[in-house]
mmCIF file with all atom_site columns, C-alpha atoms and ligand atoms in Angstrom:
data_model
loop_
_atom_site.group_PDB
_atom_site.id
_atom_site.type_symbol
_atom_site.label_atom_id
_atom_site.label_alt_id
_atom_site.label_comp_id
_atom_site.label_asym_id
_atom_site.label_entity_id
_atom_site.label_seq_id
_atom_site.pdbx_PDB_ins_code
_atom_site.Cartn_x
_atom_site.Cartn_y
_atom_site.Cartn_z
_atom_site.occupancy
_atom_site.B_iso_or_equiv
_atom_site.pdbx_formal_charge
_atom_site.auth_seq_id
_atom_site.auth_comp_id
_atom_site.auth_asym_id
_atom_site.auth_atom_id
_atom_site.pdbx_PDB_model_num
ATOM   1   C  CA  . MET K 1 1   ? 9.194   28.059 16.953 1.00 0.00 ? 243 MET K CA  1
ATOM   2   C  CA  . VAL K 1 2   ? 5.628   29.490 17.665 1.00 0.00 ? 244 VAL K CA  1
ATOM   3   C  CA  . LEU K 1 3   ? 3.761   29.831 14.295 1.00 0.00 ? 245 LEU K CA  1
ATOM   4   C  CA  . PRO K 1 4   ? 0.771   32.558 14.314 1.00 0.00 ? 246 PRO K CA  1
ATOM   5   C  CA  . VAL K 1 5   ? -2.487  30.428 13.877 1.00 0.00 ? 247 VAL K CA  1
ATOM   6   C  CA  . TYR K 1 6   ? -4.548  31.940 10.850 1.00 0.00 ? 248 TYR K CA  1
ATOM   7   C  CA  . VAL K 1 7   ? -8.122  32.604 12.027 1.00 0.00 ? 249 VAL K CA  1
ATOM   8   C  CA  . TYR K 1 8   ? -12.002 32.037 10.919 1.00 0.00 ? 250 TYR K CA  1
ATOM   9   C  CA  . GLY K 1 9   ? -11.720 34.337 7.837  1.00 0.00 ? 251 GLY K CA  1
ATOM   10  C  CA  . SER K 1 10  ? -8.539  33.499 6.396  1.00 0.00 ? 252 SER K CA  1
ATOM   11  C  CA  . GLY K 1 11  ? -8.722  32.663 2.754  1.00 0.00 ? 253 GLY K CA  1
ATOM   12  C  CA  . VAL K 1 12  ? -6.258  30.003 3.439  1.00 0.00 ? 254 VAL K CA  1
ATOM   13  C  CA  . LEU K 1 13  ? -8.413  27.845 5.784  1.00 0.00 ? 255 LEU K CA  1
ATOM   14  C  CA  . LYS K 1 14  ? -10.973 27.783 2.682  1.00 0.00 ? 256 LYS K CA  1
ATOM   15  C  CA  . LYS K 1 15  ? -8.346  26.176 0.308  1.00 0.00 ? 257 LYS K CA  1
ATOM   16  C  CA  . GLU K 1 16  ? -7.916  22.246 -0.641 1.00 0.00 ? 258 GLU K CA  1
ATOM   17  C  CA  . ALA K 1 17  ? -5.150  21.710 0.572  1.00 0.00 ? 259 ALA K CA  1
ATOM   18  C  CA  . ALA K 1 18  ? -2.071  20.338 -2.002 1.00 0.00 ? 260 ALA K CA  1
ATOM   19  C  CA  . PRO K 1 19  ? -0.504  17.210 -1.496 1.00 0.00 ? 261 PRO K CA  1
ATOM   20  C  CA  . VAL K 1 20  ? 2.778   17.322 0.487  1.00 0.00 ? 262 VAL K CA  1
ATOM   21  C  CA  . THR K 1 21  ? 6.196   15.864 -1.832 1.00 0.00 ? 263 THR K CA  1
ATOM   22  C  CA  . LYS K 1 22  ? 9.248   14.865 -0.124 1.00 0.00 ? 264 LYS K CA  1
ATOM   23  C  CA  . ASP K 1 23  ? 11.070  18.068 -1.203 1.00 0.00 ? 265 ASP K CA  1
ATOM   24  C  CA  . TYR K 1 24  ? 9.052   20.377 0.375  1.00 0.00 ? 266 TYR K CA  1
ATOM   25  C  CA  . PRO K 1 25  ? 11.194  23.156 1.103  1.00 0.00 ? 267 PRO K CA  1
ATOM   26  C  CA  . ALA K 1 26  ? 12.436  23.048 4.666  1.00 0.00 ? 268 ALA K CA  1
ATOM   27  C  CA  . LEU K 1 27  ? 9.265   20.489 6.118  1.00 0.00 ? 269 LEU K CA  1
ATOM   28  C  CA  . SER K 1 28  ? 10.645  19.044 9.357  1.00 0.00 ? 270 SER K CA  1
ATOM   29  C  CA  . GLN K 1 29  ? 11.362  22.297 10.100 1.00 0.00 ? 271 GLN K CA  1
ATOM   30  C  CA  . LEU K 1 30  ? 7.535   22.992 9.421  1.00 0.00 ? 272 LEU K CA  1
ATOM   31  C  CA  . ILE K 1 31  ? 6.446   19.804 11.780 1.00 0.00 ? 273 ILE K CA  1
ATOM   32  C  CA  . ALA K 1 32  ? 8.562   21.038 14.608 1.00 0.00 ? 274 ALA K CA  1
ATOM   33  C  CA  . ASP K 1 33  ? 7.321   24.147 14.125 1.00 0.00 ? 275 ASP K CA  1
ATOM   34  C  CA  . MET K 1 34  ? 3.143   22.754 14.389 1.00 0.00 ? 276 MET K CA  1
ATOM   35  C  CA  . TRP K 1 35  ? 4.576   20.669 17.345 1.00 0.00 ? 277 TRP K CA  1
ATOM   36  C  CA  . ASP K 1 36  ? 5.339   24.481 19.055 1.00 0.00 ? 278 ASP K CA  1
ATOM   37  C  CA  . THR K 1 37  ? 2.286   25.339 17.761 1.00 0.00 ? 279 THR K CA  1
ATOM   38  C  CA  . LEU K 1 38  ? 0.137   23.121 18.700 1.00 0.00 ? 280 LEU K CA  1
ATOM   39  C  CA  . TYR K 1 39  ? 1.832   23.101 22.494 1.00 0.00 ? 281 TYR K CA  1
ATOM   40  C  CA  . ASN K 1 40  ? 1.894   26.729 23.135 1.00 0.00 ? 282 ASN K CA  1
ATOM   41  C  CA  . ALA K 1 41  ? -2.347  27.173 22.542 1.00 0.00 ? 283 ALA K CA  1
ATOM   42  C  CA  . GLY K 1 42  ? -3.370  23.900 24.018 1.00 0.00 ? 284 GLY K CA  1
ATOM   43  C  CA  . GLY K 1 43  ? -4.548  22.782 21.374 1.00 0.00 ? 285 GLY K CA  1
ATOM   44  C  CA  . VAL K 1 44  ? -4.587  18.689 20.491 1.00 0.00 ? 286 VAL K CA  1
ATOM   45  C  CA  . GLY K 1 45  ? -4.615  18.909 16.775 1.00 0.00 ? 287 GLY K CA  1
ATOM   46  C  CA  . LEU K 1 46  ? -3.225  21.106 14.058 1.00 0.00 ? 288 LEU K CA  1
ATOM   47  C  CA  . ALA K 1 47  ? -3.266  20.836 9.859  1.00 0.00 ? 289 ALA K CA  1
ATOM   48  C  CA  . ALA K 1 48  ? -0.901  22.958 7.647  1.00 0.00 ? 290 ALA K CA  1
ATOM   49  C  CA  . PRO K 1 49  ? -3.235  25.788 6.603  1.00 0.00 ? 291 PRO K CA  1
ATOM   50  C  CA  . GLN K 1 50  ? -3.928  27.357 10.384 1.00 0.00 ? 292 GLN K CA  1
ATOM   51  C  CA  . VAL K 1 51  ? -0.256  28.358 10.191 1.00 0.00 ? 293 VAL K CA  1
ATOM   52  C  CA  . GLY K 1 52  ? -0.355  29.658 6.523  1.00 0.00 ? 294 GLY K CA  1
ATOM   53  C  CA  . HIS K 1 53  ? 0.535   26.419 4.298  1.00 0.00 ? 295 HIS K CA  1
ATOM   54  C  CA  . ILE K 1 54  ? -2.486  24.544 2.044  1.00 0.00 ? 296 ILE K CA  1
ATOM   55  C  CA  . ILE K 1 55  ? -0.716  21.309 1.818  1.00 0.00 ? 297 ILE K CA  1
ATOM   56  C  CA  . ARG K 1 56  ? -1.825  18.400 3.445  1.00 0.00 ? 298 ARG K CA  1
ATOM   57  C  CA  . LEU K 1 57  ? -0.363  18.125 6.554  1.00 0.00 ? 299 LEU K CA  1
ATOM   58  C  CA  . VAL K 1 58  ? -1.626  17.558 9.999  1.00 0.00 ? 300 VAL K CA  1
ATOM   59  C  CA  . VAL K 1 59  ? -0.912  16.595 13.667 1.00 0.00 ? 301 VAL K CA  1
ATOM   60  C  CA  . ILE K 1 60  ? -2.537  15.476 16.401 1.00 0.00 ? 302 ILE K CA  1
ATOM   61  C  CA  . ASP K 1 61  ? -1.338  14.904 20.026 1.00 0.00 ? 303 ASP K CA  1
ATOM   62  C  CA  . ALA K 1 62  ? -4.754  13.154 21.668 1.00 0.00 ? 304 ALA K CA  1
ATOM   63  C  CA  . SER K 1 63  ? -3.491  12.517 24.990 1.00 0.00 ? 305 SER K CA  1
ATOM   64  C  CA  . ALA K 1 64  ? -5.015  15.168 27.018 1.00 0.00 ? 306 ALA K CA  1
ATOM   65  C  CA  . PHE K 1 65  ? -8.448  13.265 26.323 1.00 0.00 ? 307 PHE K CA  1
ATOM   66  C  CA  . LYS K 1 66  ? -6.121  9.826  27.882 1.00 0.00 ? 308 LYS K CA  1
ATOM   67  C  CA  . ASP K 1 67  ? -8.429  9.527  31.041 1.00 0.00 ? 309 ASP K CA  1
ATOM   68  C  CA  . ASP K 1 68  ? -11.975 10.123 29.258 1.00 0.00 ? 310 ASP K CA  1
ATOM   69  C  CA  . ASP K 1 69  ? -10.692 7.025  26.726 1.00 0.00 ? 311 ASP K CA  1
ATOM   70  C  CA  . PRO K 1 70  ? -8.091  4.627  26.549 1.00 0.00 ? 312 PRO K CA  1
ATOM   71  C  CA  . ALA K 1 71  ? -7.764  5.543  22.659 1.00 0.00 ? 313 ALA K CA  1
ATOM   72  C  CA  . ALA K 1 72  ? -6.220  8.851  23.202 1.00 0.00 ? 314 ALA K CA  1
ATOM   73  C  CA  . ASN K 1 73  ? -3.424  7.344  25.775 1.00 0.00 ? 315 ASN K CA  1
ATOM   74  C  CA  . GLY K 1 74  ? 0.067   8.535  23.795 1.00 0.00 ? 316 GLY K CA  1
ATOM   75  C  CA  . PHE K 1 75  ? -1.796  8.841  20.729 1.00 0.00 ? 317 PHE K CA  1
ATOM   76  C  CA  . LYS K 1 76  ? 0.821   11.630 18.978 1.00 0.00 ? 318 LYS K CA  1
ATOM   77  C  CA  . ARG K 1 77  ? 1.260   10.890 14.752 1.00 0.00 ? 319 ARG K CA  1
ATOM   78  C  CA  . VAL K 1 78  ? 2.096   13.005 11.783 1.00 0.00 ? 320 VAL K CA  1
ATOM   79  C  CA  . PHE K 1 79  ? -0.064  12.575 8.580  1.00 0.00 ? 321 PHE K CA  1
ATOM   80  C  CA  . ILE K 1 80  ? 1.142   13.326 5.819  1.00 0.00 ? 322 ILE K CA  1
ATOM   81  C  CA  . ASN K 1 81  ? -0.949  13.018 2.793  1.00 0.00 ? 323 ASN K CA  1
ATOM   82  C  CA  . PRO K 1 82  ? -3.978  11.290 4.546  1.00 0.00 ? 324 PRO K CA  1
ATOM   83  C  CA  . GLU K 1 83  ? -6.357  9.785  3.051  1.00 0.00 ? 325 GLU K CA  1
ATOM   84  C  CA  . ILE K 1 84  ? -10.173 8.112  4.636  1.00 0.00 ? 326 ILE K CA  1
ATOM   85  C  CA  . LEU K 1 85  ? -10.387 5.170  3.172  1.00 0.00 ? 327 LEU K CA  1
ATOM   86  C  CA  . GLU K 1 86  ? -13.708 3.954  5.311  1.00 0.00 ? 328 GLU K CA  1
ATOM   87  C  CA  . TRP K 1 87  ? -15.893 5.069  8.106  1.00 0.00 ? 329 TRP K CA  1
ATOM   88  C  CA  . SER K 1 88  ? -18.254 3.446  10.452 1.00 0.00 ? 330 SER K CA  1
ATOM   89  C  CA  . GLU K 1 89  ? -21.832 3.518  10.158 1.00 0.00 ? 331 GLU K CA  1
ATOM   90  C  CA  . GLU K 1 90  ? -22.141 4.216  13.937 1.00 0.00 ? 332 GLU K CA  1
ATOM   91  C  CA  . LYS K 1 91  ? -21.859 8.035  14.597 1.00 0.00 ? 333 LYS K CA  1
ATOM   92  C  CA  . SER K 1 92  ? -21.201 9.881  17.916 1.00 0.00 ? 334 SER K CA  1
ATOM   93  C  CA  . SER K 1 93  ? -21.433 13.729 18.944 1.00 0.00 ? 335 SER K CA  1
ATOM   94  C  CA  . PHE K 1 94  ? -18.781 15.805 20.392 1.00 0.00 ? 336 PHE K CA  1
ATOM   95  C  CA  . ASN K 1 95  ? -18.067 18.837 21.475 1.00 0.00 ? 337 ASN K CA  1
ATOM   96  C  CA  . GLU K 1 96  ? -15.717 20.024 18.804 1.00 0.00 ? 338 GLU K CA  1
ATOM   97  C  CA  . GLY K 1 97  ? -13.408 23.321 19.131 1.00 0.00 ? 339 GLY K CA  1
ATOM   98  C  CA  . CYS K 1 98  ? -10.735 24.995 16.615 1.00 0.00 ? 340 CYS K CA  1
ATOM   99  C  CA  . LEU K 1 99  ? -7.617  26.848 17.503 1.00 0.00 ? 341 LEU K CA  1
ATOM   100 C  CA  . SER K 1 100 ? -9.075  28.885 14.209 1.00 0.00 ? 342 SER K CA  1
ATOM   101 C  CA  . ILE K 1 101 ? -12.232 29.200 15.687 1.00 0.00 ? 343 ILE K CA  1
ATOM   102 C  CA  . PRO K 1 102 ? -11.279 30.697 19.434 1.00 0.00 ? 344 PRO K CA  1
ATOM   103 C  CA  . GLY K 1 103 ? -14.123 30.724 21.945 1.00 0.00 ? 345 GLY K CA  1
ATOM   104 C  CA  . ILE K 1 104 ? -16.529 28.897 19.935 1.00 0.00 ? 346 ILE K CA  1
ATOM   105 C  CA  . HIS K 1 105 ? -17.973 25.090 21.228 1.00 0.00 ? 347 HIS K CA  1
ATOM   106 C  CA  . GLU K 1 106 ? -20.363 23.311 19.270 1.00 0.00 ? 348 GLU K CA  1
ATOM   107 C  CA  . ASP K 1 107 ? -20.789 19.187 19.330 1.00 0.00 ? 349 ASP K CA  1
ATOM   108 C  CA  . VAL K 1 108 ? -20.797 17.355 16.299 1.00 0.00 ? 350 VAL K CA  1
ATOM   109 C  CA  . VAL K 1 109 ? -21.867 14.164 14.778 1.00 0.00 ? 351 VAL K CA  1
ATOM   110 C  CA  . ARG K 1 110 ? -19.594 12.358 12.565 1.00 0.00 ? 352 ARG K CA  1
ATOM   111 C  CA  . PRO K 1 111 ? -18.358 8.511  12.354 1.00 0.00 ? 353 PRO K CA  1
ATOM   112 C  CA  . LYS K 1 112 ? -17.494 6.768  15.474 1.00 0.00 ? 354 LYS K CA  1
ATOM   113 C  CA  . ARG K 1 113 ? -14.674 5.516  13.543 1.00 0.00 ? 355 ARG K CA  1
ATOM   114 C  CA  . VAL K 1 114 ? -12.429 6.041  10.746 1.00 0.00 ? 356 VAL K CA  1
ATOM   115 C  CA  . ARG K 1 115 ? -9.525  4.007  8.569  1.00 0.00 ? 357 ARG K CA  1
ATOM   116 C  CA  . ILE K 1 116 ? -7.313  6.450  7.763  1.00 0.00 ? 358 ILE K CA  1
ATOM   117 C  CA  . ARG K 1 117 ? -3.721  6.076  5.002  1.00 0.00 ? 359 ARG K CA  1
ATOM   118 C  CA  . TYR K 1 118 ? -1.332  8.004  5.329  1.00 0.00 ? 360 TYR K CA  1
ATOM   119 C  CA  . LEU K 1 119 ? 2.175   8.663  5.296  1.00 0.00 ? 361 LEU K CA  1
ATOM   120 C  CA  . ASP K 1 120 ? 4.466   9.580  8.918  1.00 0.00 ? 362 ASP K CA  1
ATOM   121 C  CA  . GLU K 1 121 ? 7.132   11.290 9.419  1.00 0.00 ? 363 GLU K CA  1
ATOM   122 C  CA  . ASN K 1 122 ? 9.841   9.269  7.676  1.00 0.00 ? 364 ASN K CA  1
ATOM   123 C  CA  . PHE K 1 123 ? 7.640   8.415  4.372  1.00 0.00 ? 365 PHE K CA  1
ATOM   124 C  CA  . GLN K 1 124 ? 6.354   5.035  5.484  1.00 0.00 ? 366 GLN K CA  1
ATOM   125 C  CA  . THR K 1 125 ? 3.026   3.935  4.117  1.00 0.00 ? 367 THR K CA  1
ATOM   126 C  CA  . GLN K 1 126 ? 0.817   3.554  7.467  1.00 0.00 ? 368 GLN K CA  1
ATOM   127 C  CA  . ASP K 1 127 ? -2.264  2.123  7.433  1.00 0.00 ? 369 ASP K CA  1
ATOM   128 C  CA  . GLU K 1 128 ? -4.911  1.920  10.616 1.00 0.00 ? 370 GLU K CA  1
ATOM   129 C  CA  . TRP K 1 129 ? -8.661  2.117  12.089 1.00 0.00 ? 371 TRP K CA  1
ATOM   130 C  CA  . LEU K 1 130 ? -9.340  5.167  14.546 1.00 0.00 ? 372 LEU K CA  1
ATOM   131 C  CA  . GLU K 1 131 ? -11.915 5.336  17.090 1.00 0.00 ? 373 GLU K CA  1
ATOM   132 C  CA  . GLY K 1 132 ? -12.803 7.006  20.135 1.00 0.00 ? 374 GLY K CA  1
ATOM   133 C  CA  . VAL K 1 133 ? -10.942 10.915 20.563 1.00 0.00 ? 375 VAL K CA  1
ATOM   134 C  CA  . PRO K 1 134 ? -8.101  9.917  17.551 1.00 0.00 ? 376 PRO K CA  1
ATOM   135 C  CA  . ALA K 1 135 ? -10.741 9.143  15.338 1.00 0.00 ? 377 ALA K CA  1
ATOM   136 C  CA  . ARG K 1 136 ? -12.892 12.393 15.948 1.00 0.00 ? 378 ARG K CA  1
ATOM   137 C  CA  . ILE K 1 137 ? -9.662  14.782 15.982 1.00 0.00 ? 379 ILE K CA  1
ATOM   138 C  CA  . ALA K 1 138 ? -8.655  13.027 12.615 1.00 0.00 ? 380 ALA K CA  1
ATOM   139 C  CA  . GLN K 1 139 ? -12.356 13.633 10.690 1.00 0.00 ? 381 GLN K CA  1
ATOM   140 C  CA  . HIS K 1 140 ? -11.774 17.614 12.526 1.00 0.00 ? 382 HIS K CA  1
ATOM   141 C  CA  . GLU K 1 141 ? -8.428  17.949 10.793 1.00 0.00 ? 383 GLU K CA  1
ATOM   142 C  CA  . TYR K 1 142 ? -8.481  16.389 7.918  1.00 0.00 ? 384 TYR K CA  1
ATOM   143 C  CA  . ASP K 1 143 ? -11.569 18.271 6.847  1.00 0.00 ? 385 ASP K CA  1
ATOM   144 C  CA  . HIS K 1 144 ? -9.079  21.756 7.226  1.00 0.00 ? 386 HIS K CA  1
ATOM   145 C  CA  . ILE K 1 145 ? -7.428  20.159 4.210  1.00 0.00 ? 387 ILE K CA  1
ATOM   146 C  CA  . GLU K 1 146 ? -10.010 19.758 2.539  1.00 0.00 ? 388 GLU K CA  1
ATOM   147 C  CA  . GLY K 1 147 ? -10.363 23.668 2.965  1.00 0.00 ? 389 GLY K CA  1
ATOM   148 C  CA  . ILE K 1 148 ? -13.710 22.966 5.561  1.00 0.00 ? 390 ILE K CA  1
ATOM   149 C  CA  . LEU K 1 149 ? -14.253 24.052 9.155  1.00 0.00 ? 391 LEU K CA  1
ATOM   150 C  CA  . PHE K 1 150 ? -16.209 22.315 11.836 1.00 0.00 ? 392 PHE K CA  1
ATOM   151 C  CA  . THR K 1 151 ? -18.982 25.496 12.186 1.00 0.00 ? 393 THR K CA  1
ATOM   152 C  CA  . GLU K 1 152 ? -19.696 24.355 8.203  1.00 0.00 ? 394 GLU K CA  1
ATOM   153 C  CA  . ARG K 1 153 ? -21.041 21.274 9.636  1.00 0.00 ? 395 ARG K CA  1
ATOM   154 C  CA  . LEU K 1 154 ? -23.721 22.805 12.355 1.00 0.00 ? 396 LEU K CA  1
ATOM   155 C  CA  . ALA K 1 155 ? -27.224 22.140 11.920 1.00 0.00 ? 397 ALA K CA  1
ATOM   156 C  CA  . PRO K 1 156 ? -28.546 26.261 10.583 1.00 0.00 ? 398 PRO K CA  1
ATOM   157 C  CA  . ILE K 1 157 ? -30.019 27.033 13.491 1.00 0.00 ? 399 ILE K CA  1
ATOM   158 C  CA  . ARG K 1 158 ? -26.452 26.537 15.377 1.00 0.00 ? 400 ARG K CA  1
ATOM   159 C  CA  . ARG K 1 159 ? -24.454 28.060 12.593 1.00 0.00 ? 401 ARG K CA  1
ATOM   160 C  CA  . LYS K 1 160 ? -27.285 31.238 12.771 1.00 0.00 ? 402 LYS K CA  1
ATOM   161 C  CA  . ILE K 1 161 ? -26.874 31.486 17.083 1.00 0.00 ? 403 ILE K CA  1
ATOM   162 C  CA  . ILE K 1 162 ? -22.927 31.734 16.697 1.00 0.00 ? 404 ILE K CA  1
ATOM   163 C  CA  . ALA K 1 163 ? -22.409 33.936 13.446 1.00 0.00 ? 405 ALA K CA  1
ATOM   164 C  CA  . GLY K 1 164 ? -21.933 37.158 15.367 1.00 0.00 ? 406 GLY K CA  1
ATOM   165 C  CA  . LYS K 1 165 ? -19.218 35.982 16.998 1.00 0.00 ? 407 LYS K CA  1
ATOM   166 C  CA  . LEU K 1 166 ? -17.597 34.399 14.173 1.00 0.00 ? 408 LEU K CA  1
ATOM   167 C  CA  . GLN K 1 167 ? -18.093 38.365 12.786 1.00 0.00 ? 409 GLN K CA  1
ATOM   168 C  CA  . ASN K 1 168 ? -16.342 39.190 15.727 1.00 0.00 ? 410 ASN K CA  1
ATOM   169 C  CA  . ILE K 1 169 ? -13.517 36.389 14.891 1.00 0.00 ? 411 ILE K CA  1
ATOM   170 C  CA  . ALA K 1 170 ? -13.064 37.488 11.143 1.00 0.00 ? 412 ALA K CA  1
ATOM   171 C  CA  . ARG K 1 171 ? -12.679 41.348 12.146 1.00 0.00 ? 413 ARG K CA  1
ATOM   172 C  CA  . GLY K 1 172 ? -9.813  40.492 14.644 1.00 0.00 ? 414 GLY K CA  1
ATOM   173 C  CA  . LYS K 1 173 ? -11.089 40.279 17.924 1.00 0.00 ? 415 LYS K CA  1
ATOM   174 C  CA  . SER K 1 174 ? -10.847 36.587 18.570 1.00 0.00 ? 416 SER K CA  1
ATOM   175 C  CA  . GLY K 1 175 ? -10.122 36.788 22.437 1.00 0.00 ? 417 GLY K CA  1
ATOM   176 C  CA  . ALA K 1 176 ? -7.255  33.717 22.016 1.00 0.00 ? 418 ALA K CA  1
ATOM   177 C  CA  . GLY K 1 177 ? -4.904  33.708 24.461 1.00 0.00 ? 419 GLY K CA  1
ATOM   178 C  CA  . TYR K 1 178 ? -2.134  33.083 21.431 1.00 0.00 ? 420 TYR K CA  1
ATOM   179 C  CA  . LYS K 1 179 ? -0.739  34.669 18.181 1.00 0.00 ? 421 LYS K CA  1
ATOM   180 C  CA  . THR K 1 180 ? -3.645  34.613 15.582 1.00 0.00 ? 422 THR K CA  1
ATOM   181 C  CA  . LYS K 1 181 ? -3.950  36.078 12.039 1.00 0.00 ? 423 LYS K CA  1
ATOM   182 C  CA  . ILE K 1 182 ? -5.618  37.043 9.442  1.00 0.00 ? 424 ILE K CA  1
ATOM   183 C  CA  . VAL K 1 183 ? -5.439  37.231 5.873  1.00 0.00 ? 425 VAL K CA  1
HETATM 184 NI NI1 . NI  X 2 .   ? -9.486  22.877 14.013 1.00 0.00 ? 293 NI  X NI1 1
#
C-alpha cells in the first residue's frame, strides 16, 4: 500500500528515531508499504520517519543508477538499526534530492565509502563497505533516522537561495506527483 510521504515542515522528520524491535507492530507490512511508496514516488531510498514511523528502518533500491555506477546494479537492501562504523577520508559531491523535499536538488559533499552494520529484513546482522551511489543513498537515509535533512548539509548561501522553495513545501505547496502530508 502506498503511504503518504511526510514533507519538509513535518516534525517527524526532525526527531532522532528509536531502534526497531522484533515485535514492532506489523513490521513486515510496513516494509512492504515502504517499498510500494518508494517505487510509486520514483525514489531510490526511503526512511521510516518519512512515512510517519519514527524508527530506525530504511529501504534502498539503487538500481535506477546502474548505468552510471556498477555498484548500484542490483543494490536493494532493507536496513534495520543501521550503524555507520567507518568513513573513507575521500569525499565526493553528488546532486541529491529527497522525497520529503520535492523539487529541490542540490550538490552535497559526503564520504565516498562507508562501512555499515545493520540487521536485514530477517534480523540477521550484516556488515559491509558501501561505495558509489549506494554509499551516498545510505548516508542520506541514515541522516533521516537521525532527524537530519540534506538541506542542512548545504552551505549557508545555498540554503538561503532555496529558503523560499522550502517555505512553499512547508505551506503545503509541494507540487509532488505523489501523495504527501505535513504534520
Ligand atoms: Ni530523503
